[in-house]
Short mmCIF file of the C-alpha atoms (twelve columns), coordinates in Angstrom:
data_MODEL
# 
_entry.id   MODEL 
# 
loop_
_atom_site.group_PDB 
_atom_site.id 
_atom_site.type_symbol 
_atom_site.label_atom_id 
_atom_site.label_alt_id 
_atom_site.label_comp_id 
_atom_site.label_asym_id 
_atom_site.label_seq_id 
_atom_site.Cartn_x 
_atom_site.Cartn_y 
_atom_site.Cartn_z 
_atom_site.pdbx_PDB_model_num 
ATOM 1   C CA . ILE A 1   79.846  80.916  78.202  1 
ATOM 2   C CA . LYS A 2   77.995  83.462  80.393  1 
ATOM 3   C CA . THR A 3   75.643  86.079  79.137  1 
ATOM 4   C CA . LEU A 4   74.879  88.963  81.198  1 
ATOM 5   C CA . VAL A 5   72.735  91.223  80.546  1 
ATOM 6   C CA . THR A 6   73.786  94.965  80.381  1 
ATOM 7   C CA . PRO A 7   72.069  98.510  80.350  1 
ATOM 8   C CA . ALA A 8   71.568  100.205 77.361  1 
ATOM 9   C CA . GLN A 9   74.849  102.422 77.508  1 
ATOM 10  C CA . PRO A 10  78.212  100.423 76.806  1 
ATOM 11  C CA . LEU A 11  80.160  99.693  79.923  1 
ATOM 12  C CA . ASP A 12  83.273  100.986 80.839  1 
ATOM 13  C CA . ASN A 13  86.427  99.441  83.558  1 
ATOM 14  C CA . ILE A 14  84.982  95.850  83.541  1 
ATOM 15  C CA . VAL A 15  86.531  94.117  87.488  1 
ATOM 16  C CA . TRP A 16  86.623  90.673  88.410  1 
ATOM 17  C CA . SER A 17  86.148  90.244  92.249  1 
ATOM 18  C CA . PRO A 18  89.170  88.620  93.334  1 
ATOM 19  C CA . ASP A 19  87.902  85.257  94.544  1 
ATOM 20  C CA . GLY A 20  86.239  85.292  90.644  1 
ATOM 21  C CA . ASN A 21  82.201  85.017  91.558  1 
ATOM 22  C CA . LYS A 22  81.733  88.413  90.655  1 
ATOM 23  C CA . ILE A 23  82.332  91.187  88.131  1 
ATOM 24  C CA . ALA A 24  81.766  95.101  89.155  1 
ATOM 25  C CA . SER A 25  81.631  97.162  86.295  1 
ATOM 26  C CA . LEU A 26  80.733  101.202 85.582  1 
ATOM 27  C CA . ILE A 27  78.310  102.296 82.732  1 
ATOM 28  C CA . LYS A 28  79.695  105.037 80.495  1 
ATOM 29  C CA . ASP A 29  78.490  108.664 80.074  1 
ATOM 30  C CA . ARG A 30  75.547  109.070 77.592  1 
ATOM 31  C CA . HIS A 31  78.092  110.540 75.034  1 
ATOM 32  C CA . HIS A 32  80.518  107.209 75.460  1 
ATOM 33  C CA . TYR A 33  83.329  109.474 76.000  1 
ATOM 34  C CA . GLU A 34  84.459  108.863 80.355  1 
ATOM 35  C CA . PRO A 35  82.873  106.713 83.336  1 
ATOM 36  C CA . GLY A 36  78.839  107.900 83.732  1 
ATOM 37  C CA . ASN A 37  77.951  108.014 87.706  1 
ATOM 38  C CA . ILE A 38  76.308  104.466 88.371  1 
ATOM 39  C CA . ALA A 39  78.411  100.941 88.713  1 
ATOM 40  C CA . PHE A 40  76.797  97.767  88.496  1 
ATOM 41  C CA . VAL A 41  77.481  94.366  90.496  1 
ATOM 42  C CA . TRP A 42  76.904  90.930  89.092  1 
ATOM 43  C CA . HIS A 43  76.726  87.762  90.759  1 
ATOM 44  C CA . LEU A 44  78.106  84.784  88.753  1 
ATOM 45  C CA . ASP A 45  75.930  82.609  90.477  1 
ATOM 46  C CA . GLY A 46  73.697  81.955  87.446  1 
ATOM 47  C CA . ARG A 47  71.551  84.672  87.510  1 
ATOM 48  C CA . SER A 48  72.146  87.690  84.263  1 
ATOM 49  C CA . GLU A 49  70.963  90.459  85.215  1 
ATOM 50  C CA . PRO A 50  72.843  92.783  87.986  1 
ATOM 51  C CA . GLN A 51  72.018  92.356  91.947  1 
ATOM 52  C CA . ILE A 52  73.343  95.854  92.675  1 
ATOM 53  C CA . THR A 53  72.635  98.897  90.850  1 
ATOM 54  C CA . PHE A 54  74.315  102.001 92.298  1 
ATOM 55  C CA . ASP A 55  73.648  105.326 91.596  1 
ATOM 56  C CA . ALA A 56  76.687  107.601 93.050  1 
ATOM 57  C CA . GLN A 57  74.919  110.795 91.344  1 
ATOM 58  C CA . GLN A 58  78.438  112.212 89.971  1 
ATOM 59  C CA . LYS A 59  80.972  110.756 87.506  1 
ATOM 60  C CA . ILE A 60  82.612  107.892 88.702  1 
ATOM 61  C CA . LYS A 61  86.509  107.978 88.494  1 
ATOM 62  C CA . THR A 62  87.102  104.262 89.140  1 
ATOM 63  C CA . ILE A 63  85.916  100.796 90.530  1 
ATOM 64  C CA . LYS A 64  88.047  98.391  93.089  1 
ATOM 65  C CA . TRP A 65  87.647  95.290  94.899  1 
ATOM 66  C CA . SER A 66  88.729  94.218  98.331  1 
ATOM 67  C CA . PRO A 67  90.446  91.836  98.881  1 
ATOM 68  C CA . ASP A 68  87.783  88.955  100.524 1 
ATOM 69  C CA . SER A 69  85.267  90.163  97.715  1 
ATOM 70  C CA . LYS A 70  83.011  91.296  99.509  1 
ATOM 71  C CA . TYR A 71  83.529  94.781  99.076  1 
ATOM 72  C CA . VAL A 72  83.686  97.227  96.159  1 
ATOM 73  C CA . ALA A 73  84.845  100.526 96.301  1 
ATOM 74  C CA . LEU A 74  83.831  104.063 94.219  1 
ATOM 75  C CA . LEU A 75  86.208  106.808 93.779  1 
ATOM 76  C CA . LEU A 76  84.380  109.457 92.489  1 
ATOM 77  C CA . LYS A 77  85.512  111.873 89.510  1 
ATOM 78  C CA . ASN A 78  85.740  114.835 92.107  1 
ATOM 79  C CA . GLU A 79  88.595  113.151 93.800  1 
ATOM 80  C CA . LYS A 80  87.205  114.305 97.050  1 
ATOM 81  C CA . HIS A 81  84.693  111.318 97.723  1 
ATOM 82  C CA . LEU A 82  84.957  107.726 98.206  1 
ATOM 83  C CA . ILE A 83  82.455  105.238 98.308  1 
ATOM 84  C CA . VAL A 84  82.341  101.949 99.944  1 
ATOM 85  C CA . LEU A 85  79.877  99.047  99.358  1 
ATOM 86  C CA . ASN A 86  78.613  95.621  100.218 1 
ATOM 87  C CA . ALA A 87  79.087  93.823  97.243  1 
ATOM 88  C CA . ASP A 88  76.445  91.714  97.944  1 
ATOM 89  C CA . THR A 89  73.293  93.924  99.655  1 
ATOM 90  C CA . GLY A 90  74.908  97.274  97.802  1 
ATOM 91  C CA . ALA A 91  74.471  98.933  101.610 1 
ATOM 92  C CA . MET A 92  76.886  101.406 101.641 1 
ATOM 93  C CA . GLU A 93  79.661  100.794 104.630 1 
ATOM 94  C CA . LYS A 94  81.797  103.403 104.307 1 
ATOM 95  C CA . GLU A 95  81.823  107.436 102.744 1 
ATOM 96  C CA . ILE A 96  85.530  108.604 103.060 1 
ATOM 97  C CA . ILE A 97  85.013  112.412 102.204 1 
ATOM 98  C CA . SER A 98  88.316  114.571 101.974 1 
ATOM 99  C CA . GLY A 99  87.298  118.168 102.357 1 
ATOM 100 C CA . GLU A 100 90.199  120.245 100.922 1 
ATOM 101 C CA . LYS A 101 92.821  117.220 99.595  1 
ATOM 102 C CA . TYR A 102 92.452  115.577 96.806  1 
ATOM 103 C CA . MET A 103 92.187  111.587 96.156  1 
ATOM 104 C CA . PRO A 104 93.849  110.457 93.450  1 
ATOM 105 C CA . ASP A 105 93.845  107.286 94.077  1 
ATOM 106 C CA . PHE A 106 93.814  104.735 96.926  1 
ATOM 107 C CA . SER A 107 94.445  100.978 97.411  1 
ATOM 108 C CA . PHE A 108 92.485  98.446  100.112 1 
ATOM 109 C CA . HIS A 109 94.859  96.724  102.499 1 
ATOM 110 C CA . PRO A 110 94.583  92.758  103.044 1 
ATOM 111 C CA . ASP A 111 92.920  93.246  105.960 1 
ATOM 112 C CA . ASN A 112 90.044  95.265  104.048 1 
ATOM 113 C CA . SER A 113 91.163  98.774  105.235 1 
ATOM 114 C CA . ILE A 114 91.808  101.263 102.637 1 
ATOM 115 C CA . ALA A 115 94.875  103.641 102.049 1 
ATOM 116 C CA . VAL A 116 94.013  106.696 100.371 1 
ATOM 117 C CA . LEU A 117 96.530  109.268 99.046  1 
ATOM 118 C CA . GLN A 118 95.075  112.750 100.213 1 
ATOM 119 C CA . ALA A 119 97.133  115.295 98.296  1 
ATOM 120 C CA . GLU A 120 97.060  119.198 97.901  1 
ATOM 121 C CA . LYS A 121 95.483  120.959 94.630  1 
ATOM 122 C CA . TYR A 122 97.005  120.391 90.980  1 
ATOM 123 C CA . SER A 123 97.081  120.897 87.652  1 
ATOM 124 C CA . LEU A 124 98.004  118.193 85.226  1 
ATOM 125 C CA . SER A 125 99.575  121.044 83.301  1 
ATOM 126 C CA . MET A 126 101.543 121.987 86.499  1 
ATOM 127 C CA . ARG A 127 102.446 118.521 87.757  1 
ATOM 128 C CA . TYR A 128 105.763 117.783 86.668  1 
ATOM 129 C CA . PHE A 129 107.451 121.423 86.475  1 
ATOM 130 C CA . GLU A 130 106.160 123.713 89.084  1 
ATOM 131 C CA . ASP A 131 104.375 121.655 91.886  1 
ATOM 132 C CA . LYS A 132 107.695 119.647 93.317  1 
ATOM 133 C CA . ASP A 133 107.197 120.904 96.163  1 
ATOM 134 C CA . LYS A 134 103.339 119.422 97.082  1 
ATOM 135 C CA . THR A 135 102.883 117.281 100.242 1 
ATOM 136 C CA . PHE A 136 100.673 114.310 100.397 1 
ATOM 137 C CA . CYS A 137 99.788  112.001 102.516 1 
ATOM 138 C CA . VAL A 138 99.207  108.104 102.706 1 
ATOM 139 C CA . ILE A 139 96.291  107.698 105.376 1 
ATOM 140 C CA . LEU A 140 94.673  104.337 106.450 1 
ATOM 141 C CA . HIS A 141 90.806  104.318 107.120 1 
ATOM 142 C CA . LYS A 142 89.243  101.471 108.778 1 
ATOM 143 C CA . LEU A 143 86.456  100.226 107.253 1 
ATOM 144 C CA . HIS A 144 84.036  99.151  110.405 1 
ATOM 145 C CA . SER A 145 84.968  102.613 112.032 1 
ATOM 146 C CA . ASP A 146 86.016  105.799 112.192 1 
ATOM 147 C CA . LYS A 147 89.922  105.301 112.796 1 
ATOM 148 C CA . GLN A 148 92.048  106.550 110.263 1 
ATOM 149 C CA . LYS A 149 96.005  106.373 110.353 1 
ATOM 150 C CA . ILE A 150 98.611  108.403 108.511 1 
ATOM 151 C CA . ILE A 151 101.480 106.099 107.836 1 
ATOM 152 C CA . LEU A 152 102.986 108.477 105.276 1 
ATOM 153 C CA . CYS A 153 103.728 112.202 104.409 1 
ATOM 154 C CA . SER A 154 106.077 113.506 101.830 1 
ATOM 155 C CA . ARG A 155 106.622 115.676 99.032  1 
ATOM 156 C CA . GLY A 156 105.695 115.079 95.484  1 
ATOM 157 C CA . ILE A 157 102.391 114.637 93.638  1 
ATOM 158 C CA . PRO A 158 101.828 110.930 93.776  1 
ATOM 159 C CA . ILE A 159 98.891  109.372 91.629  1 
ATOM 160 C CA . LEU A 160 98.556  106.003 91.544  1 
ATOM 161 C CA . ILE A 161 98.728  103.260 95.276  1 
ATOM 162 C CA . SER A 162 98.813  99.747  95.272  1 
ATOM 163 C CA . TRP A 163 99.132  98.037  98.619  1 
ATOM 164 C CA . SER A 164 100.958 94.061  97.947  1 
ATOM 165 C CA . PRO A 165 98.735  91.431  99.353  1 
ATOM 166 C CA . SER A 166 101.976 90.860  102.155 1 
ATOM 167 C CA . GLU A 167 100.095 93.372  104.104 1 
ATOM 168 C CA . ASN A 168 104.006 95.191  104.822 1 
ATOM 169 C CA . ILE A 169 104.263 96.947  101.965 1 
ATOM 170 C CA . PHE A 170 102.690 99.454  99.176  1 
ATOM 171 C CA . ALA A 171 103.818 101.251 95.892  1 
ATOM 172 C CA . ILE A 172 102.858 104.774 95.121  1 
ATOM 173 C CA . LYS A 173 103.995 105.984 92.105  1 
# 
């Protein structure tokens, strides 16, 4: 059993890296209702303090690992801002800002590109009733360049994306 030192506030979204050597987590907000704005990464190499502490300056919606465990990505709660960090140094490797569109979710491609759902604005109360004609796209962003490729545009209001480890298929809900 290994004990990791955590801050005074409770943690949320504890996620293992695919290689099993790191853990990433978000701190809960001061009211403990939802994730806050700070992400931590622990390397399980004998140290108990987090090796990376990143303050996103906004609430973080979700945190995910790249397939090779080298990067951790944070989707901010406003669903318009995605940050990819180097999991060893904490350096920002990529920043994706969606402008007028929303990013309800993202998934890493097996080559570490990032597949981002971009959609028109919707409201939760209208999601299943009035907004069926809204459009969305899946955009693949290369990690270390400005290259991006639209791989799908369609009608509907997806909220989740998951890429298969085989590189050839993804699922959206």
